[in-house]
Tab-separated table of C-alpha atoms in Angstrom:
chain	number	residue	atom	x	y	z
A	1	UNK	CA	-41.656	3.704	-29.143
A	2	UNK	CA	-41.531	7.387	-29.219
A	3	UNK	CA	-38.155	9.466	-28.353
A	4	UNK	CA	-37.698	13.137	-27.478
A	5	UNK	CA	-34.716	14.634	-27.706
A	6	UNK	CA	-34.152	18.162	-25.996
A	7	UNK	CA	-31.341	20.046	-23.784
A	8	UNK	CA	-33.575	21.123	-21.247
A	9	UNK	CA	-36.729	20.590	-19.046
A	10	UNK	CA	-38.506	23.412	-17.710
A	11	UNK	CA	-42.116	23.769	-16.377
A	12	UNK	CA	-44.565	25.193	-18.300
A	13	UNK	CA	-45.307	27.226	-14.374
A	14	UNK	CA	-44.107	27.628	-11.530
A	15	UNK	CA	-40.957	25.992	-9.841
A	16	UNK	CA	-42.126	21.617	-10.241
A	17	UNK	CA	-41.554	19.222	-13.136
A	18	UNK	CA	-43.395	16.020	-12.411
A	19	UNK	CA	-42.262	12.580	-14.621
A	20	UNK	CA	-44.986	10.267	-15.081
A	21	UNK	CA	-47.614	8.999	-13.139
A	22	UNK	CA	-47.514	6.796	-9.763
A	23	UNK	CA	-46.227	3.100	-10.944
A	24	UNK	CA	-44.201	4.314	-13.713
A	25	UNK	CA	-40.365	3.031	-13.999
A	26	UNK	CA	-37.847	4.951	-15.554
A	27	UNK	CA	-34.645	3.289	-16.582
A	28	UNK	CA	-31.274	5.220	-17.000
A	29	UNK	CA	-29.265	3.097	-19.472
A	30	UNK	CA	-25.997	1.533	-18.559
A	31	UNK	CA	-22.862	3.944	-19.188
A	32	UNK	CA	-25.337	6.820	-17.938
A	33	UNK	CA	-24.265	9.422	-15.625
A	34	UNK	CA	-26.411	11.293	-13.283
A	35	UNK	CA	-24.768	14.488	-11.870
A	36	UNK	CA	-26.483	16.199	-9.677
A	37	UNK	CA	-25.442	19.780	-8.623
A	38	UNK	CA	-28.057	20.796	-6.441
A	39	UNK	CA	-29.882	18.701	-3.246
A	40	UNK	CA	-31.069	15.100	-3.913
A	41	UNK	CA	-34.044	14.570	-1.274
A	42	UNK	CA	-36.139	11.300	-0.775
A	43	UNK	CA	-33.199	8.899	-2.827
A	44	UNK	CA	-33.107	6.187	0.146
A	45	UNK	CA	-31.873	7.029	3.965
A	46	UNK	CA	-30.599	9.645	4.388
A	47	UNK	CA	-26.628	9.133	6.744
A	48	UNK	CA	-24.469	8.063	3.282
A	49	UNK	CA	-21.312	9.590	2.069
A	50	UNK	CA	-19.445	9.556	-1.042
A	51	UNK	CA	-16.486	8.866	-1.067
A	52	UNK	CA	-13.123	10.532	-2.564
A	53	UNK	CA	-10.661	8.058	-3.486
A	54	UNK	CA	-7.770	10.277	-3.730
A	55	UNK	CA	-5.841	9.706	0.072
A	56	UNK	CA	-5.802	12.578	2.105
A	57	UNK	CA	-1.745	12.740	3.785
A	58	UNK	CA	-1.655	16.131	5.597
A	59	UNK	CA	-4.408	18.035	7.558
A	60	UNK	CA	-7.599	19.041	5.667
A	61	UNK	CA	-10.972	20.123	6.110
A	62	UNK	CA	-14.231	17.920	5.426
A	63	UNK	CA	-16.836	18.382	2.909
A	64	UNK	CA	-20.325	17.676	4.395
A	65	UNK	CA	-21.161	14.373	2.229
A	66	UNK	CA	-18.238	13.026	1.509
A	67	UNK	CA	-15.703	10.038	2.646
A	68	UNK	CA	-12.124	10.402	2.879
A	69	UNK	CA	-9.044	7.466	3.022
A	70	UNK	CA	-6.654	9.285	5.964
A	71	UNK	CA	-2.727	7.796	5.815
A	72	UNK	CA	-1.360	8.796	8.977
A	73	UNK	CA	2.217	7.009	8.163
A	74	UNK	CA	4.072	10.475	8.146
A	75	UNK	CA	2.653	11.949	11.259
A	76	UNK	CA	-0.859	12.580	12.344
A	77	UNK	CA	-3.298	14.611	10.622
A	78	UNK	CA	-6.534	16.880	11.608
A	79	UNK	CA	-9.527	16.804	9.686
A	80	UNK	CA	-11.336	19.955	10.610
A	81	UNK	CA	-15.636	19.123	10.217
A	82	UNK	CA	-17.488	21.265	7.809
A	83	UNK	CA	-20.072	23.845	9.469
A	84	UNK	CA	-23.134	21.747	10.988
A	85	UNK	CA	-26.301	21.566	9.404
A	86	UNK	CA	-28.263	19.187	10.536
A	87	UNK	CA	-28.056	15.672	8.590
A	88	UNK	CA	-24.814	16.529	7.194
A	89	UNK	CA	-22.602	13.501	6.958
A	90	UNK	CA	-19.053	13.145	6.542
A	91	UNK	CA	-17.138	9.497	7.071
A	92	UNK	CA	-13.325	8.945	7.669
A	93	UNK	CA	-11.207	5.548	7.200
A	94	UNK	CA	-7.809	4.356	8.084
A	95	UNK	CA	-6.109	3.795	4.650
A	96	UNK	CA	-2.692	2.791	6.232
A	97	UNK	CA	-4.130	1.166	9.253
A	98	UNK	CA	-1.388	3.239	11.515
A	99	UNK	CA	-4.210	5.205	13.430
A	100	UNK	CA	-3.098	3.754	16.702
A	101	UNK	CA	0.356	4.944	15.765
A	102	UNK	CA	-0.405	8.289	14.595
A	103	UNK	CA	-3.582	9.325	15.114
A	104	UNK	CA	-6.260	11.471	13.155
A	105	UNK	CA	-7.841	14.159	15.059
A	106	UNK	CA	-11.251	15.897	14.340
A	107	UNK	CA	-11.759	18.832	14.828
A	108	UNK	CA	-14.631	21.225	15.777
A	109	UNK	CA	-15.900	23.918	13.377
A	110	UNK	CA	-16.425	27.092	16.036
A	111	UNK	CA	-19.042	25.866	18.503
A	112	UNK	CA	-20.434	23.064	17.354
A	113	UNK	CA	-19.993	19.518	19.469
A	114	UNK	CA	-18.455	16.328	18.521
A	115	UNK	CA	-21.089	13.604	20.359
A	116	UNK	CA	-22.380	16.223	22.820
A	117	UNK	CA	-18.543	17.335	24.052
A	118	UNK	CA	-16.193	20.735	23.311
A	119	UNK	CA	-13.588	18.388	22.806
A	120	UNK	CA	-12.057	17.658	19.312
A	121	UNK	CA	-12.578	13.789	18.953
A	122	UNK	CA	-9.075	11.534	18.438
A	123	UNK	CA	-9.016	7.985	15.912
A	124	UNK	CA	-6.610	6.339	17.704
A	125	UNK	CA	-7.682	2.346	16.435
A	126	UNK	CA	-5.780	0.642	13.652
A	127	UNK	CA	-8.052	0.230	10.605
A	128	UNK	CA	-11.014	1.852	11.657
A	129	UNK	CA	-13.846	3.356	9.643
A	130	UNK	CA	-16.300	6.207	11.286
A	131	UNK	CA	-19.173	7.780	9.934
A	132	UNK	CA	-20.776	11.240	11.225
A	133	UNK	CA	-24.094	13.075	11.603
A	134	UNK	CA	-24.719	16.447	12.683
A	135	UNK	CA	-28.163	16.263	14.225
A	136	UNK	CA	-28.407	19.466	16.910
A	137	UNK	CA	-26.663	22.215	18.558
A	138	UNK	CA	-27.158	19.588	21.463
A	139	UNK	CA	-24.793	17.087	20.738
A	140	UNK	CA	-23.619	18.398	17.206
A	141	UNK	CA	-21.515	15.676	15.218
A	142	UNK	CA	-22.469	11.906	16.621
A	143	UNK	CA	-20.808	8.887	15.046
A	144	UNK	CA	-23.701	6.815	13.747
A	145	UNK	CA	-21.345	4.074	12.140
A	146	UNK	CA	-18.030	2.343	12.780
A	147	UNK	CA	-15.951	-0.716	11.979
A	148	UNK	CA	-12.864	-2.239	11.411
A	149	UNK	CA	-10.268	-3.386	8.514
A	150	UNK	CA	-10.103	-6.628	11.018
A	151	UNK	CA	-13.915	-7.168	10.263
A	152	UNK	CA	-13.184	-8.215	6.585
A	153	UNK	CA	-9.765	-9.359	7.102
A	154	UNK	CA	-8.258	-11.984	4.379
A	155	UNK	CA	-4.816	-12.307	5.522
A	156	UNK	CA	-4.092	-16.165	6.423
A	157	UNK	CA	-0.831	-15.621	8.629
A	158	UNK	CA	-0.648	-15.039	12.420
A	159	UNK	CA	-0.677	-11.647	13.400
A	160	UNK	CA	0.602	-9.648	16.476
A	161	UNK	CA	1.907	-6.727	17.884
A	162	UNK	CA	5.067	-6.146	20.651
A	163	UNK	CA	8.134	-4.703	20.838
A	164	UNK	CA	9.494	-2.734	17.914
A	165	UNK	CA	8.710	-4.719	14.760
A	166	UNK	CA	10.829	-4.753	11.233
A	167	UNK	CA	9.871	-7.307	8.259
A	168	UNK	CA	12.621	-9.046	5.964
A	169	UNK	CA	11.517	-11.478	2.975
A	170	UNK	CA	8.115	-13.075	4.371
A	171	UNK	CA	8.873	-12.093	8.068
A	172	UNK	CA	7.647	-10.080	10.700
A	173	UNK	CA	10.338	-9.758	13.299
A	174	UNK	CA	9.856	-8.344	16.952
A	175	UNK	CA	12.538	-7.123	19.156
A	176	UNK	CA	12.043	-6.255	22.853
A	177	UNK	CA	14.619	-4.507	24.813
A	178	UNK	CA	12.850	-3.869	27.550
A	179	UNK	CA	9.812	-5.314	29.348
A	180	UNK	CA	6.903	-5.770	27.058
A	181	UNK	CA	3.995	-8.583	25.991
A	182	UNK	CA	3.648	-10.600	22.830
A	183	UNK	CA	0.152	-9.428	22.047
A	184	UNK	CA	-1.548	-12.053	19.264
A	185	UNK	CA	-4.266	-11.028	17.799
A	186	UNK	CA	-5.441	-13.589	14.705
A	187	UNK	CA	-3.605	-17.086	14.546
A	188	UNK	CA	-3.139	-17.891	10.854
A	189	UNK	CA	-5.113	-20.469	8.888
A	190	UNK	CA	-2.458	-22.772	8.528
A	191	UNK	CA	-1.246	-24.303	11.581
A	192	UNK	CA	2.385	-24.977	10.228
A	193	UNK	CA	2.715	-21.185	9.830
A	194	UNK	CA	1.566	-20.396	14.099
A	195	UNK	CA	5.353	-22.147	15.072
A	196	UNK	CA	7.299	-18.990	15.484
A	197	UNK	CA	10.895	-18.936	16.024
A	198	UNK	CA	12.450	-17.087	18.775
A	199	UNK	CA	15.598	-15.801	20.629
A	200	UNK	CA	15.929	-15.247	24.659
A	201	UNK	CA	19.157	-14.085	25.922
A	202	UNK	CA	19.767	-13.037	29.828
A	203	UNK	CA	21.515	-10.285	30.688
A	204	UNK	CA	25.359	-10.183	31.123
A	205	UNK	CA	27.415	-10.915	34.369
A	206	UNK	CA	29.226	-8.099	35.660
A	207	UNK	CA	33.374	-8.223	36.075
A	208	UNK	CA	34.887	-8.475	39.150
A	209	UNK	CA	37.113	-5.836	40.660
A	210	UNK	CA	40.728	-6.242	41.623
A	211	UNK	CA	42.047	-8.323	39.118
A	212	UNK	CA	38.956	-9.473	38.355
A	213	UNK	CA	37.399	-11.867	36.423
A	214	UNK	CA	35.116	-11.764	33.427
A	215	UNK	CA	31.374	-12.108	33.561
A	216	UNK	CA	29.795	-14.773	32.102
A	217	UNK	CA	27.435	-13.668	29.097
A	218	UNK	CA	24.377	-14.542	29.552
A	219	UNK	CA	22.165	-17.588	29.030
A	220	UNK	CA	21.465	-18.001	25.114
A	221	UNK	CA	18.545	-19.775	23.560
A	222	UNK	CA	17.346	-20.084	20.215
A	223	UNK	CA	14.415	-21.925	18.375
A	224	UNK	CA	13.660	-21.813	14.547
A	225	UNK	CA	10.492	-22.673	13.151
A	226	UNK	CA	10.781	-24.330	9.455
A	227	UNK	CA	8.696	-21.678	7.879
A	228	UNK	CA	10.977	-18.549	8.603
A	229	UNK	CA	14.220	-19.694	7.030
A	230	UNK	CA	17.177	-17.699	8.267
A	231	UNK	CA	20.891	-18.877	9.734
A	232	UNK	CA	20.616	-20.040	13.246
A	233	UNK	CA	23.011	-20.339	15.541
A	234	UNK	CA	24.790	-23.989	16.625
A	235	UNK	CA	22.352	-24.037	19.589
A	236	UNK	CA	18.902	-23.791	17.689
A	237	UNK	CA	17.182	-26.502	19.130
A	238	UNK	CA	15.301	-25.010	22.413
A	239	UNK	CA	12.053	-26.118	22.176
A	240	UNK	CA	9.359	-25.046	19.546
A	241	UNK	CA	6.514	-22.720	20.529
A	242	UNK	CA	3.581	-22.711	18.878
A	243	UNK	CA	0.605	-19.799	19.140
A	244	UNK	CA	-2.368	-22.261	19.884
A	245	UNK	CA	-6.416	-20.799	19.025
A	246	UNK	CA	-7.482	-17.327	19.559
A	247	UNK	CA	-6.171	-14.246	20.737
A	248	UNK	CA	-3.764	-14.564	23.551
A	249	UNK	CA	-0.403	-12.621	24.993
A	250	UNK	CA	2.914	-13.115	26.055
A	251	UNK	CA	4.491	-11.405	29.329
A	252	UNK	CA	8.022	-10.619	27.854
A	253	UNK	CA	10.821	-10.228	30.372
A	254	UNK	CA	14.498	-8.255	29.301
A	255	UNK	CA	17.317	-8.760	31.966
A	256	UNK	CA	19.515	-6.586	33.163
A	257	UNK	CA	23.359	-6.401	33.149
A	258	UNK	CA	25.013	-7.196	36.510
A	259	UNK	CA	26.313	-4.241	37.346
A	260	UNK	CA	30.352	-3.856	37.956
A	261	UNK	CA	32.635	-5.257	41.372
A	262	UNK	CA	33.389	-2.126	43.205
A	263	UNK	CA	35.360	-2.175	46.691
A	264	UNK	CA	33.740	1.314	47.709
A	265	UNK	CA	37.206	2.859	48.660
A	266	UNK	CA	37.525	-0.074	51.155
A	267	UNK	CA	38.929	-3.868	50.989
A	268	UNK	CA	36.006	-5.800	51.972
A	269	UNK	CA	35.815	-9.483	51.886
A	270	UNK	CA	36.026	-11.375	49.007
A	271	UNK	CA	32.916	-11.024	46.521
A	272	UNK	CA	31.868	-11.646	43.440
A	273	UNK	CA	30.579	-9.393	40.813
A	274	UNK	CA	26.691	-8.857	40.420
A	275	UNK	CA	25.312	-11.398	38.203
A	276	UNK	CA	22.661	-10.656	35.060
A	277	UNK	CA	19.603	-10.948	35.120
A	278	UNK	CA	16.938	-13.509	33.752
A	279	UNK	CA	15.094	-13.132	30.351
A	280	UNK	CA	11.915	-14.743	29.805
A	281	UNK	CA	9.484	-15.876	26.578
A	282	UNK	CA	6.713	-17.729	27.096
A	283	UNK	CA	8.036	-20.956	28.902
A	284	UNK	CA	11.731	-20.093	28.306
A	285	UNK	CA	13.917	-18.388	30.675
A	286	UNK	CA	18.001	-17.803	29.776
A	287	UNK	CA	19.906	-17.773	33.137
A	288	UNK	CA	21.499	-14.613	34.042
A	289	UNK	CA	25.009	-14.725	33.278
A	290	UNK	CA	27.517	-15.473	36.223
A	291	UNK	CA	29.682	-12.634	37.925
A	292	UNK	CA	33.001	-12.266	37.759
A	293	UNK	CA	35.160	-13.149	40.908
A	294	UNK	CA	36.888	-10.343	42.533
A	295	UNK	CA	40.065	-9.543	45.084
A	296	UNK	CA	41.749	-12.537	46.749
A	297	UNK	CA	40.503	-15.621	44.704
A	298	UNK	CA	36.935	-14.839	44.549
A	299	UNK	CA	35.805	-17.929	42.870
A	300	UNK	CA	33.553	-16.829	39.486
A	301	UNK	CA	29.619	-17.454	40.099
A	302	UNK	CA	27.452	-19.887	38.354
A	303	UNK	CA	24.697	-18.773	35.882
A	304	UNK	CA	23.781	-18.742	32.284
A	305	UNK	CA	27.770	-18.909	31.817
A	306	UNK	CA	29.744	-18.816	34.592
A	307	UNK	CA	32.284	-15.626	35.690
A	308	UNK	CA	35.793	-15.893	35.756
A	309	UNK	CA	37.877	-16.390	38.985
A	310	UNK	CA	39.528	-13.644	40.854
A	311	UNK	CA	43.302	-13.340	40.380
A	312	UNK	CA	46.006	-13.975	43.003
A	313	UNK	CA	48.986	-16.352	42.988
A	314	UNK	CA	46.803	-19.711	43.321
A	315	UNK	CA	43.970	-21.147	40.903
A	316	UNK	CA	40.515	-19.839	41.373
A	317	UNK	CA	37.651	-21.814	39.787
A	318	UNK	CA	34.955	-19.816	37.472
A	319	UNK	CA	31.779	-20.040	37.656
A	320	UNK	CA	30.092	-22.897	35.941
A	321	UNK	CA	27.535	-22.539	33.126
A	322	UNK	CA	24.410	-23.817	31.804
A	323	UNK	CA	22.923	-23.523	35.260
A	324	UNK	CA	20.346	-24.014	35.541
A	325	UNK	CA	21.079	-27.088	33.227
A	326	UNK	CA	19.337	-26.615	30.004
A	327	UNK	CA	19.155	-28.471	26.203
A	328	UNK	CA	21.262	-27.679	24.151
A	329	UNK	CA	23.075	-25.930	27.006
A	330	UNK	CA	22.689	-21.910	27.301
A	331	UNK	CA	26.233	-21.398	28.238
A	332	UNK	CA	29.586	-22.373	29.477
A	333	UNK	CA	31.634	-22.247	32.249
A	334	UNK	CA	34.665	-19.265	33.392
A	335	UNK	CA	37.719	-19.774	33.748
A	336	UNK	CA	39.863	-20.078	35.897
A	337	UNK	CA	41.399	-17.077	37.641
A	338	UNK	CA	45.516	-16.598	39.086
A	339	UNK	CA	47.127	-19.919	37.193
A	340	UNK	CA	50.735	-20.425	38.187
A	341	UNK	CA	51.457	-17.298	40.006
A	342	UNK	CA	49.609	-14.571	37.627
A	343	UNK	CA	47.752	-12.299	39.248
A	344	UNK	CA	45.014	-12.224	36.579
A	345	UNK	CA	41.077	-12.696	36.180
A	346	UNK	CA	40.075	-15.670	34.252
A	347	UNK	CA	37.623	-14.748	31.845
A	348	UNK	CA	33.751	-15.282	31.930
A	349	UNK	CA	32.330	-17.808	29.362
A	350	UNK	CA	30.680	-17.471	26.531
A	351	UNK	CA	27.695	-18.681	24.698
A	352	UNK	CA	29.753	-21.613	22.779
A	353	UNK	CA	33.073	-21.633	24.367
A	354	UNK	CA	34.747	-21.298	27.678
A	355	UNK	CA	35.906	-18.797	29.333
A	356	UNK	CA	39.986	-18.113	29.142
A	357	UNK	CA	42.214	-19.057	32.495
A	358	UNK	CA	44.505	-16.473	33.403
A	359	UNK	CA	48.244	-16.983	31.891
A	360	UNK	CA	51.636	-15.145	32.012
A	361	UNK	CA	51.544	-11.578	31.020
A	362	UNK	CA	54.087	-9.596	29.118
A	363	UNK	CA	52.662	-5.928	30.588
A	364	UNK	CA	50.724	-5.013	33.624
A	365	UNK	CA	47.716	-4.102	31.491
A	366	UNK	CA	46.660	-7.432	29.707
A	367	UNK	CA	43.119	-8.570	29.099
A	368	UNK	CA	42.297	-12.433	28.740
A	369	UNK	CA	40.955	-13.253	25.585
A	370	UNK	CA	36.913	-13.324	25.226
A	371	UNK	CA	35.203	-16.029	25.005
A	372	UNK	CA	33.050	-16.489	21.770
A	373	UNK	CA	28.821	-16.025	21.998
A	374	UNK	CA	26.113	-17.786	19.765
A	375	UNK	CA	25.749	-15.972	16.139
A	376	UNK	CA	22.393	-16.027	14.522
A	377	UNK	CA	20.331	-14.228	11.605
A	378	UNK	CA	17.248	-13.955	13.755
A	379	UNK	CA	17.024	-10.223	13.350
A	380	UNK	CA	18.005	-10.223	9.561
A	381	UNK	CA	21.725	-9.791	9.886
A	382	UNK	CA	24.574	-11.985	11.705
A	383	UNK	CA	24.922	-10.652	15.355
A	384	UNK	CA	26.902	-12.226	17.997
A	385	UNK	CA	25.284	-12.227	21.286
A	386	UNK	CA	26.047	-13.547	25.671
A	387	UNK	CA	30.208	-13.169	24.918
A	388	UNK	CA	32.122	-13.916	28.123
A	389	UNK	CA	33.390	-11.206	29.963
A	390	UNK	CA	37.840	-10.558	29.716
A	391	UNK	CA	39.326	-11.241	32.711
A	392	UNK	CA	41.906	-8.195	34.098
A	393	UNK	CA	45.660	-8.286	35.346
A	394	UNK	CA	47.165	-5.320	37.351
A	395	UNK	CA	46.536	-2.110	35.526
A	396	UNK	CA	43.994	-3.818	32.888
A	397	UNK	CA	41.081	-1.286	32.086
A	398	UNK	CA	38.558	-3.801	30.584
A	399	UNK	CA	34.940	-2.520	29.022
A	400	UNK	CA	31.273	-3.160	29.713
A	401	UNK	CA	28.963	-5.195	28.200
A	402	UNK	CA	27.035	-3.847	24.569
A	403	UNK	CA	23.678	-3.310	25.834
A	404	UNK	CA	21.179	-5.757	24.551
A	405	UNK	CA	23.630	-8.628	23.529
A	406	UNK	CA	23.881	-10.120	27.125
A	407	UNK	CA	27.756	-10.187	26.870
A	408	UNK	CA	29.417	-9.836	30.459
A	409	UNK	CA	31.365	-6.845	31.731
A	410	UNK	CA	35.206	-7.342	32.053
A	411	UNK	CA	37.172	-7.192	35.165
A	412	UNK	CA	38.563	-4.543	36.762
A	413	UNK	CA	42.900	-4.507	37.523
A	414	UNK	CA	44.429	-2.203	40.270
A	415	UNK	CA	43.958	1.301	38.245
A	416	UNK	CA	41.268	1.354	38.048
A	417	UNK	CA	39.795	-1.096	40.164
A	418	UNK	CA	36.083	-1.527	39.297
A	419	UNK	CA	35.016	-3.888	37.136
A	420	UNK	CA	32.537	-3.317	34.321
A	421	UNK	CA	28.563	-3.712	33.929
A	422	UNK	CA	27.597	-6.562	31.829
A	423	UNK	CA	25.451	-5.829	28.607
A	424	UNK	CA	21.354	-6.343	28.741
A	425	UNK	CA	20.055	-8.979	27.123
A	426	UNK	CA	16.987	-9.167	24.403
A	427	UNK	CA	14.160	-11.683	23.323
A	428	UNK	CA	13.562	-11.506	19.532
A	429	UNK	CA	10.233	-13.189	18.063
A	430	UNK	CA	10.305	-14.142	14.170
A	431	UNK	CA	7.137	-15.531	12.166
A	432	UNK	CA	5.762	-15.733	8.539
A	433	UNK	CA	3.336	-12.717	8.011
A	434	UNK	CA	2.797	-13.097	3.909
């Protein structure tokens, strides 16, 4: 076998060097390295890019031929298009799948078109991968190529999207305050893993006005799957839910707070507090929690946990809880309001104990004591949520409800006289993701 061995190839004339004859193969030995600094014609179709593995992070501009990994987690980026000649090419992929979050804009070099339009052109889908031609002034820049990370997806565990989503250990956890859907896209591979656990509490009752009572807190219930191991609260136990085949979503509903007892200036009959408001999951629904009686022995009304009775000189009955009746039960009942000649709310119930009758006061301005909620590690730290409501004597100036923890609003005494909102409640989703 002969060798030659030189540093350059020119023609003898003119501008053409031609290697071997039709038929011929020429093999470039592994560890080879073409680099080619000029224009490569007739090497296959024409439409590829290569592509730069470094990940672009802020805005830049394209190179016609090449391929860029866009991470949009800080913000979103533009990627202004190289000048169009035609079969130019330039492709653009979602590194950190957050396109939908923050999306990656393209935009036009002077006059030429993005698929026919003016318009620059907005990636706005999670994992997606494009890939551009400039073919004519006509329509300029058309996208000849897409897909999506999904396409050639390996991960085994259910995945969804809803609410506002954290992660802690080896799950995913979604919180909704506010009306929303539990959007599942992929089931996972094993069907122990698709049993999610969850947490649905209603919103809080509100407190009655004039020596008030409590409201209830509303309804609490909690389920925990085996595979997302976290401390539950004593009334885990609602019923397991399971994502069954395919794609599928979950209306989610957030209840309000009953709002505070207020007289309007006037002394209108006897009435009760507002209640909450019902949250629902799938098929579970926590009960509103109860409102709190107010002026002249308003009895407490029934919900998730019931309100707390009205002051005056004789008893008053809360509300009673778990009603509807539910297992375990979602609440308790209020208690009961003007005992032995105090004029003093009884205060709302709680998640796992009962609201506090009204007793002897040593100052115009006493609160009842509140009654305890359900404390769980759903959300990755211990929070206590649906606390009863404090019932109010005379001059007691109670507070409302923490938003989002269903707890009910305490009652109002004679300065002032309203009574307070109760808190909104939340639903909180939890399920193995790695």
């Amino acid at each position: 076998m002969s060798e030659i061995k030189v540093n350059k190839i020119s023609p003898r004339s003119g501008t053409t060097v031609t290697l071997g004859d039709s038929g011929d193969t020429f093999t470039i030995p592994s560890g080879a390295t073409i680099n080619n600094q000029g224009t490569a014609t007739n090497f296959g179709a024409t439409g590829s890019a290569s592509w730069t593995t470094t990940v672009k992070t802020g805005d830049f501009t394209a190179v016609a031929g090449e391929g860029y990994f866009v991470d949009t987690s800080s913000g979103e980026i533009d990627v202004t298009l190289p000048a169009g000649t035609a079969g130019a090419v330039i492709a653009i992929a979602d590194y950190a799948q957050n396109f939908a979050t923050n999306n990656c804009i393209l935009v036009q070099n002077g006059s030429d078109k993005i698929g026919g339009s003016t318009n620059n052109a907005k990636l706005n889908t999670d994992g997606i991968a494009v890939t551009l031609i400039f073919i004519d002034s006509t329509k300029g820049w058309i996208v000849t190529d897409d897909g999506n990370q999904s396409s050639a997806d390996t991960n085994p565990f259910l995945q969804a999207t809803g609410g506002t989503i954290t992660t802690t250990g080896n799950c995913k956890i979604h919180t909704f305050t506010g009306p929303g859907s539990f959007d599942v896209s992929k089931i996972a591979e094993t069907p122990a893993n698709n049993e999610i656990s969850y947490m649905v509490v209603a919103g809080g009752g509100g407190g009655g006005w004039e020596v008030g009572g409590g409201g209830g807190g509303g309804g609490f219930r909690e389920d925990k799957s085996p595979v997302t191991p976290y401390t539950a609260s004593p009334l885990d136990g609602a019923g397991a839910i399971t994502i069954g085949s395919g794609p599928s979503s979950f209306p989610v509903t957030v209840g309000a707070g009953g709002t505070g007892g207020d007289p309007a200036g006037t002394y209108p009959s006897p009435a009760q507090a507002p209640s909450g408001s019902n949250s629902i999951f799938s098929s579970i629904t926590s009960a509103g929690g109860g409102g709190g009686g107010s002026y002249n022995s308003t009895p407490g009304a029934n919900g998730g946990s019931g309100g707390g009775g009205a002051g005056l000189s004789s008893p008053t009955p809360g509300g009673s809880g778990n009603t509807p009746p539910v297992s375990p039960a979602q609440g308790t009942s209020g208690g009961t309001g003007g005992v032995g000649g105090v004029s003093a709310g009884g205060g709302g119930g709680g998640a796992t104990a009962s609201g506090s009758p009204a007793s002897p006061v040593s100052s115009p301005t006493g609160l009842t004591s509140q009654a305890a909620g359900a404390t769980t590690n759903i959300s990755g730290s211990p929070v206590q949520y649906s606390q009863g409501g404090k019932g109010s004597a005379d001059s007691g100036e109670g507070a409302v409800g923490a938003a989002n923890t269903g707890t009910g609003g305490d009652g109002g005494g004679t300065n002032p006289v309203l009574g307070r909102a109760g808190g909104s409640g939340v639903v909180i989703i939890r399920y193995k993701f790695q």
